[in-house]
Coordinates of C-alpha atoms in Angstrom, one line a residue:
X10 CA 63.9 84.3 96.7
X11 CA 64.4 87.0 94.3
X12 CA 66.6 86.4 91.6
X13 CA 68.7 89.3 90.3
X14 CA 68.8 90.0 86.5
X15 CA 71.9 91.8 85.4
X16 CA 75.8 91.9 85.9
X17 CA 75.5 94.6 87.9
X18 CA 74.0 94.0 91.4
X19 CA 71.5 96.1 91.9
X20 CA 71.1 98.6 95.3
X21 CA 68.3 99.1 97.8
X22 CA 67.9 100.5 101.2
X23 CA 68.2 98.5 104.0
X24 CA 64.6 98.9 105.8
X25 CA 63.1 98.0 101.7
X26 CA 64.7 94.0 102.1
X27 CA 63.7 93.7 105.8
X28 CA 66.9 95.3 107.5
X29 CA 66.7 97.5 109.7
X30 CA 69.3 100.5 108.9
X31 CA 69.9 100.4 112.8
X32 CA 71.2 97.2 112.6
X33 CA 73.8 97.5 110.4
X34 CA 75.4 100.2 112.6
X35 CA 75.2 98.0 115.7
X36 CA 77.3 95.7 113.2
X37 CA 80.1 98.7 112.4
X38 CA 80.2 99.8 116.1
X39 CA 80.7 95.8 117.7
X40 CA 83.5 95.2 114.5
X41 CA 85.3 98.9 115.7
X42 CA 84.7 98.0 119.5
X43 CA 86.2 94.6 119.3
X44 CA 89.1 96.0 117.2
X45 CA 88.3 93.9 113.9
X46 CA 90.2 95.3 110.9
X47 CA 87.9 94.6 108.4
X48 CA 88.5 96.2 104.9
X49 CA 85.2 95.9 103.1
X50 CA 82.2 94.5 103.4
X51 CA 78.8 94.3 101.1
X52 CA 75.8 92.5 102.8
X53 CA 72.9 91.5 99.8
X54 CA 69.6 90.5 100.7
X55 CA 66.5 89.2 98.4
X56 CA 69.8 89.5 95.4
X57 CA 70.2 93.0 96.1
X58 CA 73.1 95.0 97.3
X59 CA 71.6 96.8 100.7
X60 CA 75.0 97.7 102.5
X61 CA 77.9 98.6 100.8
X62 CA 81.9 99.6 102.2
X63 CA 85.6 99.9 101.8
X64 CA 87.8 101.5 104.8
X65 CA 90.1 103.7 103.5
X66 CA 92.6 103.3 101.8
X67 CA 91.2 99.9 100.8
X68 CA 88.4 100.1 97.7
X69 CA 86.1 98.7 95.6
X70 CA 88.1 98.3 92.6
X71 CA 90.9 96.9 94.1
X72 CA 91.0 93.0 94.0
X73 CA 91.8 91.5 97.5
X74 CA 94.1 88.0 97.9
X75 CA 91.2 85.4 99.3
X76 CA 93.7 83.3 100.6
X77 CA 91.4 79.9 101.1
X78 CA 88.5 81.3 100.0
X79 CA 89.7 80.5 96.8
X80 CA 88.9 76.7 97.8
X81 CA 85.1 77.3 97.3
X82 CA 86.0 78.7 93.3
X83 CA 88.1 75.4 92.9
X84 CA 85.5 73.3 94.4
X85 CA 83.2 74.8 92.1
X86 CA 85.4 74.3 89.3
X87 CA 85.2 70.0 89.8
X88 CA 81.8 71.0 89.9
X89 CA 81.8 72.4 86.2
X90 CA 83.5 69.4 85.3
X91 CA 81.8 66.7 86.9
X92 CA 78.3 68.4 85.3
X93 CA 80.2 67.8 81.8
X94 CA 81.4 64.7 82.2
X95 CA 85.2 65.4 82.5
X96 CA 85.5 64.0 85.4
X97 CA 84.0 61.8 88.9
X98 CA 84.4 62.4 92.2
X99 CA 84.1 59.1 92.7
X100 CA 87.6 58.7 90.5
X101 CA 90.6 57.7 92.4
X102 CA 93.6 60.9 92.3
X103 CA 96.2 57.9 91.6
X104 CA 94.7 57.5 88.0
X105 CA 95.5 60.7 87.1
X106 CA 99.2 61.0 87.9
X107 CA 100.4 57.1 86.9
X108 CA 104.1 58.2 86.7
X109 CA 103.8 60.5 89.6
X110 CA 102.5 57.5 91.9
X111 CA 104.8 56.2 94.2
X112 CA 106.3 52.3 93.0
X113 CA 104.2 50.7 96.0
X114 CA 101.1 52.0 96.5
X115 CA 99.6 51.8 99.6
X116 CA 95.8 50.6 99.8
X117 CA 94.6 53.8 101.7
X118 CA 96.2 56.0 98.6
X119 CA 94.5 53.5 96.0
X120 CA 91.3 54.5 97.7
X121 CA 91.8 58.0 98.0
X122 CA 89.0 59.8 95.5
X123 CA 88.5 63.1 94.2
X124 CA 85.9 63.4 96.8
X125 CA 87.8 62.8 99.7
X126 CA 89.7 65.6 98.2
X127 CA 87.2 67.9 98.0
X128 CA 85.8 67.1 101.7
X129 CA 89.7 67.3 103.2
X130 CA 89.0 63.6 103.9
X131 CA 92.3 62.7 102.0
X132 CA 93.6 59.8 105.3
X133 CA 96.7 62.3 105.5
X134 CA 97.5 63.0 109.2
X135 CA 98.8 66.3 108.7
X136 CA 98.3 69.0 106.1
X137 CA 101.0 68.0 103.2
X138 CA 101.4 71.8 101.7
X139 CA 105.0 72.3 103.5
X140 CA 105.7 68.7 101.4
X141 CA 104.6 70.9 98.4
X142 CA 106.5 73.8 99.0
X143 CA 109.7 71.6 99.5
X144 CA 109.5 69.5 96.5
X145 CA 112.7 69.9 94.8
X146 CA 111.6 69.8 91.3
X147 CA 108.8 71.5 91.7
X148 CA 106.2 68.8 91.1
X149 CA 103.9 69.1 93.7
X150 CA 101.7 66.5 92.7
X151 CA 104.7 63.9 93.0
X152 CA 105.0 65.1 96.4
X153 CA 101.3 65.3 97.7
X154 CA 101.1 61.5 96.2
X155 CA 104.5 60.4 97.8
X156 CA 103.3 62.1 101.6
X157 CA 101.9 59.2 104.1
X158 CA 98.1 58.3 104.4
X159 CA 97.5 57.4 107.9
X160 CA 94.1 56.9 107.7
X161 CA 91.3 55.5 105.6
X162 CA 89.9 58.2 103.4
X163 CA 86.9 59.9 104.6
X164 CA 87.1 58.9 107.9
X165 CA 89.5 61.8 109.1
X166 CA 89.3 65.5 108.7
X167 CA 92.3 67.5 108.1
X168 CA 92.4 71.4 107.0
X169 CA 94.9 70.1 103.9
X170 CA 95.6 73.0 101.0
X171 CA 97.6 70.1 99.4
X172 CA 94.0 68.4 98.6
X173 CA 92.8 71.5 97.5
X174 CA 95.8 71.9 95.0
X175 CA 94.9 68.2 93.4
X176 CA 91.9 69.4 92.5
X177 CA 93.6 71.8 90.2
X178 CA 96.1 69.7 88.8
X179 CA 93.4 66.9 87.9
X180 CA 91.3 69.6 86.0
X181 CA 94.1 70.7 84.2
X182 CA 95.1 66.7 83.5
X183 CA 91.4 66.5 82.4
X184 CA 90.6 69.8 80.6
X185 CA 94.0 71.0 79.3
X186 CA 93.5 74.2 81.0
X187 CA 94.0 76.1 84.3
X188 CA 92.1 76.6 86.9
X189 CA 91.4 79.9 86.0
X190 CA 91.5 79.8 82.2
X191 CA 88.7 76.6 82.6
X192 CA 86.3 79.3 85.1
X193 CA 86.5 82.1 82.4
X194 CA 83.5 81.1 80.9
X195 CA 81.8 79.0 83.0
X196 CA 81.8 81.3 86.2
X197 CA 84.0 84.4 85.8
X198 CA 82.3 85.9 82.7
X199 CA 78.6 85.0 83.0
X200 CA 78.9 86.7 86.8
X201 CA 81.1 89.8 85.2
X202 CA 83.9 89.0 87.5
X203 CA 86.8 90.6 85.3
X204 CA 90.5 90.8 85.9
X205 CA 90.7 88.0 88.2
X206 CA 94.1 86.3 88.6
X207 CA 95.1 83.4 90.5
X208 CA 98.9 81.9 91.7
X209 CA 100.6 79.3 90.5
X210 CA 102.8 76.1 91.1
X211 CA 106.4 76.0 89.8
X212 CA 105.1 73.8 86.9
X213 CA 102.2 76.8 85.9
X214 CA 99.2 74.8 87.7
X215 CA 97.0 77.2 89.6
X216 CA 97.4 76.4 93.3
X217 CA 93.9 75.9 94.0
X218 CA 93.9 76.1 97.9
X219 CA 94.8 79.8 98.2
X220 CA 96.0 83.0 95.2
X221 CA 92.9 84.2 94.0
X222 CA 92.1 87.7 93.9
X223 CA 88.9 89.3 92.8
X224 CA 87.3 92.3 94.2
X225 CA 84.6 92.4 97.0
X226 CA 81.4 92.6 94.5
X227 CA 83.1 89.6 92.8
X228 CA 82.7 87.4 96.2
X229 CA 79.2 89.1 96.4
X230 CA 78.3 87.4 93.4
X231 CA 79.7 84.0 93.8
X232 CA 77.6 83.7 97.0
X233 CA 74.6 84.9 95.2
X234 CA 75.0 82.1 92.5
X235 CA 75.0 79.4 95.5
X236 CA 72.0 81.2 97.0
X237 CA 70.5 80.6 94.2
X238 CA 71.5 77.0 93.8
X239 CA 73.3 77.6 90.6
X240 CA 70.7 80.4 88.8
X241 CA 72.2 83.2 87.6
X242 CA 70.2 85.3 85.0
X243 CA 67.8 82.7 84.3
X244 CA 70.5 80.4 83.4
X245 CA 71.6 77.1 85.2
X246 CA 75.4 77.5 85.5
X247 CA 75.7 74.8 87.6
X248 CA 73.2 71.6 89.0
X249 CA 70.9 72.4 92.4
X250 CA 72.5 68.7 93.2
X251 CA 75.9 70.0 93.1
X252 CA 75.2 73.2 95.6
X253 CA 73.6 70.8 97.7
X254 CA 76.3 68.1 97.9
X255 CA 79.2 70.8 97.9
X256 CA 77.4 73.3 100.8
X257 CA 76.2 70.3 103.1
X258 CA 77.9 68.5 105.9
X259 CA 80.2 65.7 104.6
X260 CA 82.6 64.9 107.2
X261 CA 83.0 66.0 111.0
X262 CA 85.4 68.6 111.9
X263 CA 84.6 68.9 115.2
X264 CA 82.1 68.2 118.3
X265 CA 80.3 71.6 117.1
X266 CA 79.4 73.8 119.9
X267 CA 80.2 77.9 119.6
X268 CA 82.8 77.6 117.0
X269 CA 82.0 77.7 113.8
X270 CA 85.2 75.4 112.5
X271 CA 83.8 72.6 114.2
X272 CA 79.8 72.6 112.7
X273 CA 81.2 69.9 109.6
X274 CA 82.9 70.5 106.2
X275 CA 81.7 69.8 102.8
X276 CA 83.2 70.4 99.6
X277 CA 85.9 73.2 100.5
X278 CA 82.9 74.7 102.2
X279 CA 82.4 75.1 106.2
X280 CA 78.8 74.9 107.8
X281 CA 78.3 77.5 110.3
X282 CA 76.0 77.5 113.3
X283 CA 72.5 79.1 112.3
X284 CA 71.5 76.9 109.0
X285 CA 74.8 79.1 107.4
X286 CA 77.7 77.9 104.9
X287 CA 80.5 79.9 103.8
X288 CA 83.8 80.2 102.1
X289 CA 87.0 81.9 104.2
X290 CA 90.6 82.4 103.9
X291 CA 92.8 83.6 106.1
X292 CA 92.9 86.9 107.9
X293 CA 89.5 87.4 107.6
X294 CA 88.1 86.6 103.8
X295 CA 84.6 85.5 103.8
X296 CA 81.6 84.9 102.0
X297 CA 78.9 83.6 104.0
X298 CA 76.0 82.6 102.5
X299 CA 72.7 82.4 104.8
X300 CA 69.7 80.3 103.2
X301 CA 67.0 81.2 105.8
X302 CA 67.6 85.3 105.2
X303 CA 68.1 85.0 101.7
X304 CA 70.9 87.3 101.7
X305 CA 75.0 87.1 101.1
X306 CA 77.5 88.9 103.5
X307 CA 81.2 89.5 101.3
X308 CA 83.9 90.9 103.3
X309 CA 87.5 91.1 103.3
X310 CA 89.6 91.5 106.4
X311 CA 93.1 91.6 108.1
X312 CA 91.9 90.4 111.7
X313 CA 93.5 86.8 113.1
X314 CA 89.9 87.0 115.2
X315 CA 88.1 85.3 112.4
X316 CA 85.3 84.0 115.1
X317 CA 84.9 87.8 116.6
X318 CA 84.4 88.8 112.9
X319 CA 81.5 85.6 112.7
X320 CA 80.3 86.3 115.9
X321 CA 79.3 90.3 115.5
X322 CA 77.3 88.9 112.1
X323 CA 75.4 86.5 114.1
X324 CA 75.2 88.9 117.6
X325 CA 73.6 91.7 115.0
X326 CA 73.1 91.1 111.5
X327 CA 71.5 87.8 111.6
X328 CA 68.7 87.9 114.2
X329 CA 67.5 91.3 112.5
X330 CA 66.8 89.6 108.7
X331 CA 63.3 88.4 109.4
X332 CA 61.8 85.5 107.1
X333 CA 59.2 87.8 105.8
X334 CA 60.4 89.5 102.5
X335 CA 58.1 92.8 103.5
X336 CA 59.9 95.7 103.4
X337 CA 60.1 97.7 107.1
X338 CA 58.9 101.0 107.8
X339 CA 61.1 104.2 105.7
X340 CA 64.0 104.8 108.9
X341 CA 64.9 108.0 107.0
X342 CA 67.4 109.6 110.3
X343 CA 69.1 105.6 110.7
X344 CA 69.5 105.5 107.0
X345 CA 71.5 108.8 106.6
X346 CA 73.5 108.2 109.8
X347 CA 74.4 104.5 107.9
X348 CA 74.8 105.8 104.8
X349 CA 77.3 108.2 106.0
X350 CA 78.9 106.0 108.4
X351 CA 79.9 103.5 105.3
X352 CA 81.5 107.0 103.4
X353 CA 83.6 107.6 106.2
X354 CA 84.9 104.3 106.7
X355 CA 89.2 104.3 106.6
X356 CA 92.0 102.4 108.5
X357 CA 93.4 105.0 110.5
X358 CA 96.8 106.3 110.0
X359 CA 98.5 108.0 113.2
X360 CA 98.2 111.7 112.9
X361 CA 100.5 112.1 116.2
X362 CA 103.2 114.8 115.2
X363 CA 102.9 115.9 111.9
X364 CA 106.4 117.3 111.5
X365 CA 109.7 117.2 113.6
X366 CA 112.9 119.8 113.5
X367 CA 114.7 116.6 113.1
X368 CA 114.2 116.1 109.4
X369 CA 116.5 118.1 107.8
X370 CA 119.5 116.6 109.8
X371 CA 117.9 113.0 108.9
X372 CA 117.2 113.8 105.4
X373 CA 118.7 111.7 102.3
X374 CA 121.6 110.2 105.1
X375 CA 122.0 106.3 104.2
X376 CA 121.9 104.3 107.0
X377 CA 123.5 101.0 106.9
X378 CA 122.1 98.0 108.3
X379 CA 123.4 95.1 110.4
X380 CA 122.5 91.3 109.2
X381 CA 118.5 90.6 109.6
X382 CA 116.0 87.9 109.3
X383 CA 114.5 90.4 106.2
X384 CA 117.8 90.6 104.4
X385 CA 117.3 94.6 104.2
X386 CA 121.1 96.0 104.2
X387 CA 120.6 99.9 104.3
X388 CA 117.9 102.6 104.5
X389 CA 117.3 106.3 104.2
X390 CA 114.2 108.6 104.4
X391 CA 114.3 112.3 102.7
X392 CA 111.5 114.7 103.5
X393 CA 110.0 117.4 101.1
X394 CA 106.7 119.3 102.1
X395 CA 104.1 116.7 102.2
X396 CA 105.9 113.9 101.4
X397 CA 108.7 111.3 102.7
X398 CA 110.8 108.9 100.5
X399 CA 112.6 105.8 102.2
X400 CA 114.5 103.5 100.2
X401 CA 115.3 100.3 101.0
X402 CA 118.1 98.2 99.7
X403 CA 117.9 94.4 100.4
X404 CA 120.6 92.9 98.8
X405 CA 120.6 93.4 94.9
X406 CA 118.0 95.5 95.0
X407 CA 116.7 98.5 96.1
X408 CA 112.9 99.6 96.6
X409 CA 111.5 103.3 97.0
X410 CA 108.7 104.3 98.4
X411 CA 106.5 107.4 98.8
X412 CA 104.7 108.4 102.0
X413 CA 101.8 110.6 102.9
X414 CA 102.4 113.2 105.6
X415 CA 99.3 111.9 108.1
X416 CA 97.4 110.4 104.8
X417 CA 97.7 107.8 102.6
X418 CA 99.7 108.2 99.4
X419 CA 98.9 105.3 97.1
X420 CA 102.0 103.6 95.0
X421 CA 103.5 100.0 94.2
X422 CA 106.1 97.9 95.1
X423 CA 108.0 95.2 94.6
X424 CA 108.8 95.2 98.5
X425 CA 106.2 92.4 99.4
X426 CA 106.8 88.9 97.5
X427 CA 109.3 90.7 95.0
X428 CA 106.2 91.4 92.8
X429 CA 104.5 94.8 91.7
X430 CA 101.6 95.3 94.4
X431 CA 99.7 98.3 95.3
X432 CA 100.1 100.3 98.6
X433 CA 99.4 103.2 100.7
X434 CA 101.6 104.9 103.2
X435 CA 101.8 107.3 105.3
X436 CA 103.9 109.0 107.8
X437 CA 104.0 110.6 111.3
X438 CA 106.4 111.5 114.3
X439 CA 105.7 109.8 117.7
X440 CA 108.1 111.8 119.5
X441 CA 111.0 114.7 118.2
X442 CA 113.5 111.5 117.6
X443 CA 110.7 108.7 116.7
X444 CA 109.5 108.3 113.1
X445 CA 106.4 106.0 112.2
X446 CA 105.9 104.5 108.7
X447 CA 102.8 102.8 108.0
X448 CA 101.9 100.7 105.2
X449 CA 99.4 99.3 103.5
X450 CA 99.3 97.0 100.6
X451 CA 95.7 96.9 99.8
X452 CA 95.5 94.1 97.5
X453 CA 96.0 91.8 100.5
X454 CA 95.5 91.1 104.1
X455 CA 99.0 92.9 104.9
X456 CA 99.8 96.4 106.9
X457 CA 102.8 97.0 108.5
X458 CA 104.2 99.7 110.6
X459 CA 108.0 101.1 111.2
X460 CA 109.3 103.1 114.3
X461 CA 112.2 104.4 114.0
X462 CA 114.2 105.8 116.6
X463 CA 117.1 108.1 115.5
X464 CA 120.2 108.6 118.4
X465 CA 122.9 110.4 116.6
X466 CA 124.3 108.3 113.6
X467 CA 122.5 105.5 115.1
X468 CA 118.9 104.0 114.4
X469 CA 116.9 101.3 115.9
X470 CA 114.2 100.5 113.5
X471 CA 111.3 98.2 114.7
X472 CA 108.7 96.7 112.4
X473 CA 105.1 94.8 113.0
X474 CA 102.3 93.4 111.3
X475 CA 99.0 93.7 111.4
X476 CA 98.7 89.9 111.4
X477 CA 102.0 88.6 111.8
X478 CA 103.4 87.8 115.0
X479 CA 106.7 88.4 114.3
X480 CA 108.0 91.5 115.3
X481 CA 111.6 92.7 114.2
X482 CA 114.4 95.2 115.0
X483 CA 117.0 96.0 113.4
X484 CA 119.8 98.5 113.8
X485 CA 121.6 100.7 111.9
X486 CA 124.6 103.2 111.6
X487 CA 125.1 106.5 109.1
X488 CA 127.0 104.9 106.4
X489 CA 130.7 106.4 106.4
X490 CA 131.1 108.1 102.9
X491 CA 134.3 106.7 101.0

């Protein structure tokens, strides 16, 4: 295994770590072919970088929302403090939150240990994060200690972000510090991952199960450390023993078979089929770490077909690592057809109609909207040369936005979780009455597209989500000037 050396991971071509450049291309075309929307992706074998990309608009300085993949960094964090003595994971949670505890407590909560925590062997029944979320004075570890335990700890698996959230609060009990703050040294800075920021509860404790953002090279790296079993620069950062324990099976999760949520769980890791283990979130956030290749596959997605986007890495990436560390034969025509392949990678935006005789009747008219599930109580859209601006008003406030004329013009928001995030739109007609918004806020899994239909004073606009099931219209009528 080769260790790498700097804070900067270093590049190679494919065919020099045992990849065949081909490969990796059969990899792009199944992801395109089965209609996975990844958004990056860099695949590191023998601790170097050996494929590398971003689709459009999405890129490599732009930090992506893990959403649970931010369990593996919290796990790791317990880690860090078991190693210096902080902490147990043999320790029961009660002891950390006496006046938090309920007045009775029940034996299965007395037994309930930072371990069963970590393994999402906690004896709840269901996940307790809506108990969280509903907690009236925000103390969320109140309510995860208050919600029932059903069974006896470790002996029942449940996907539980409330676990994962404990962790957090404990090491901040323990340490004095967030989640975040406590990783700065110990993992963030020795790996060079800068500029990471991570949510938090009403009561300013990170939320450990999900609201970490780094960038794509960031997740890179963390997988590289636990491919290395804790090495990083010649350093130990964190015990072989503890990547062992966390990475290996430590409750069932399933009968196994062809999924890979089903192979076991160990300390806010999954195991995969194929001797693999790996961190996930959401829509599509992975890092999967595969001990037999040696290598370290980051990507970030917005697909809900989390096992199409597994199953294309083990249909074509992983049976073409061989054990053998010997570089293949110079592929100079594969490697310039891959290299230019990963350049031209983008999202595409609709390039259907690029203009329509109906904008200047359309233009800067305020169109007012009838009640909605999205609060959004008028709209209007003005058009000049390349560009479109809607505003959107939704009740107290209003939010602009600048679109691309078939391209992406990049911007920020407030629009998505009333706080500043970055996206690109763009625009295109469908039909002479039918106008298409996309957008794209590329820190997170999120796109969403607009049709508009406009019938005299009238408009129907409908909206959908990449991800999101929910699909909504709403109408709207010329507001009548006073």
């Amino acid at each position: 295994m080769m260790e790498r050396t700097s804070l900067h991971v270093p590049r190679s071509l494919p065919e020099e770590q045992g990849i065949p450049s081909a490969a990796l291309i059969e990899f792009l075309n199944a992801v395109q072919e089965r209609n996975l929307e990844l958004h990056s992706l860099m695949l590191l074998r023998h601790g170097q970088v050996v494929a590398e990309g971003w689709w459009k608009p999405y890129a490599s300085d732009i930090p992506h929302m893990l959403f649970s993949l931010s369990k593996s960094f919290t796990s790791t964090a317990i880690g860090f403090a078991a190693s210096e003595g902080k902490l147990s994971v043999d320790d029961t949670v009660v002891s950390f939150f006496p006046d938090d505890a309920p007045e009775e407590i029940e034996p299965n909560l007395s037994a309930m240990c930072i371990r069963h925590l970590l393994m999402m062997g906690t004896g709840n029944d269901k996940d307790t994060t809506s108990s969280l979320h509903k907690s009236e004075d925000g103390n969320w570890a109140k309510a995860f200690l208050q919600a029932p335990v059903e069974h006896v700890p470790g002996t029942h698996f449940v996907y539980n972000s409330g676990a994962t959230y404990m962790l957090s609060a404990i090491l901040q009990k323990v340490t004095g510090q967030t989640l975040l703050d406590y990783l700065q040294p110990r993992l963030f800075e020795p790996l060079g991952i800068e500029g990471a920021t991570w949510e938090s509860c009403p009561r300013g404790i990170n939320v450990g199960g999900w609201g970490l953002s780094i960038t794509t090279e960031d997740i890179a790296k963390f997988g590289q450390l636990y491919l290395q079993k804790g090495m990083w620069n010649g350093k130990r950062l964190l015990p072989e023993a503890w990547i062992e324990e966390a990475t290996s099976k430590q409750i069932s999760n399933g009968d196994g078979g062809d999924s890979d949520w089903a192979q076991g769980y160990g300390y806010q890791f999954w195991r995969c089929r194929h001797g693999v283990y790996r961190g996930d979130g959401a829509f599509g956030q992975f890092c999967i770490v595969m001990p037999e290749q040696d290598a370290v596959l980051a990507m970030t997605s917005g697909t809900n077909d989390m096992q199409g986007v597994l199953n294309a890495v083990w249909d074509h990436l992983l049976p073409a690592m061989k054990p053998s560390p010997l570089s293949l034969s110079p592929d100079q025509d594969s490697q310039a057809k891959l290299e230019a392949r990963l350049k031209a990678l983008t999202i595409d935006h609709p390039r259907q109609q690029p203009d329509c005789s109906l904008e200047a009747a359309i233009s800067g008219k305020e169109y007012e909207l009838e009640d909605n599930d999205q609060h959004w109580t008028s709209f209007s859209v003005s058009f000049e040369d390349n560009r479109a601006v809607v505003v959107l008003s939704k009740q107290e406030n209003e939010y602009t936005i600048n679109l691309g004329r078939c391209d992406w013009v990049e911007g920020t928001t407030r629009l998505l979780q009333d706080e500043d995030k970055r996206v690109a739109s763009s625009f295109t007609w469908l039909q002479e009455d039918t106008l298409q918004l996309t957008l794209r806020f590329i820190e997170t899994p999120f796109g969403y597209t607009s049709r508009i239909l406009f019938e005299g004073d009238t408009i129907v606009l409908n909206q959908n989500s990449n991800v999101l099931s929910d699909l909504t219209e709403i109408r709207g009528r010329v507001t009548e000037l006073a």
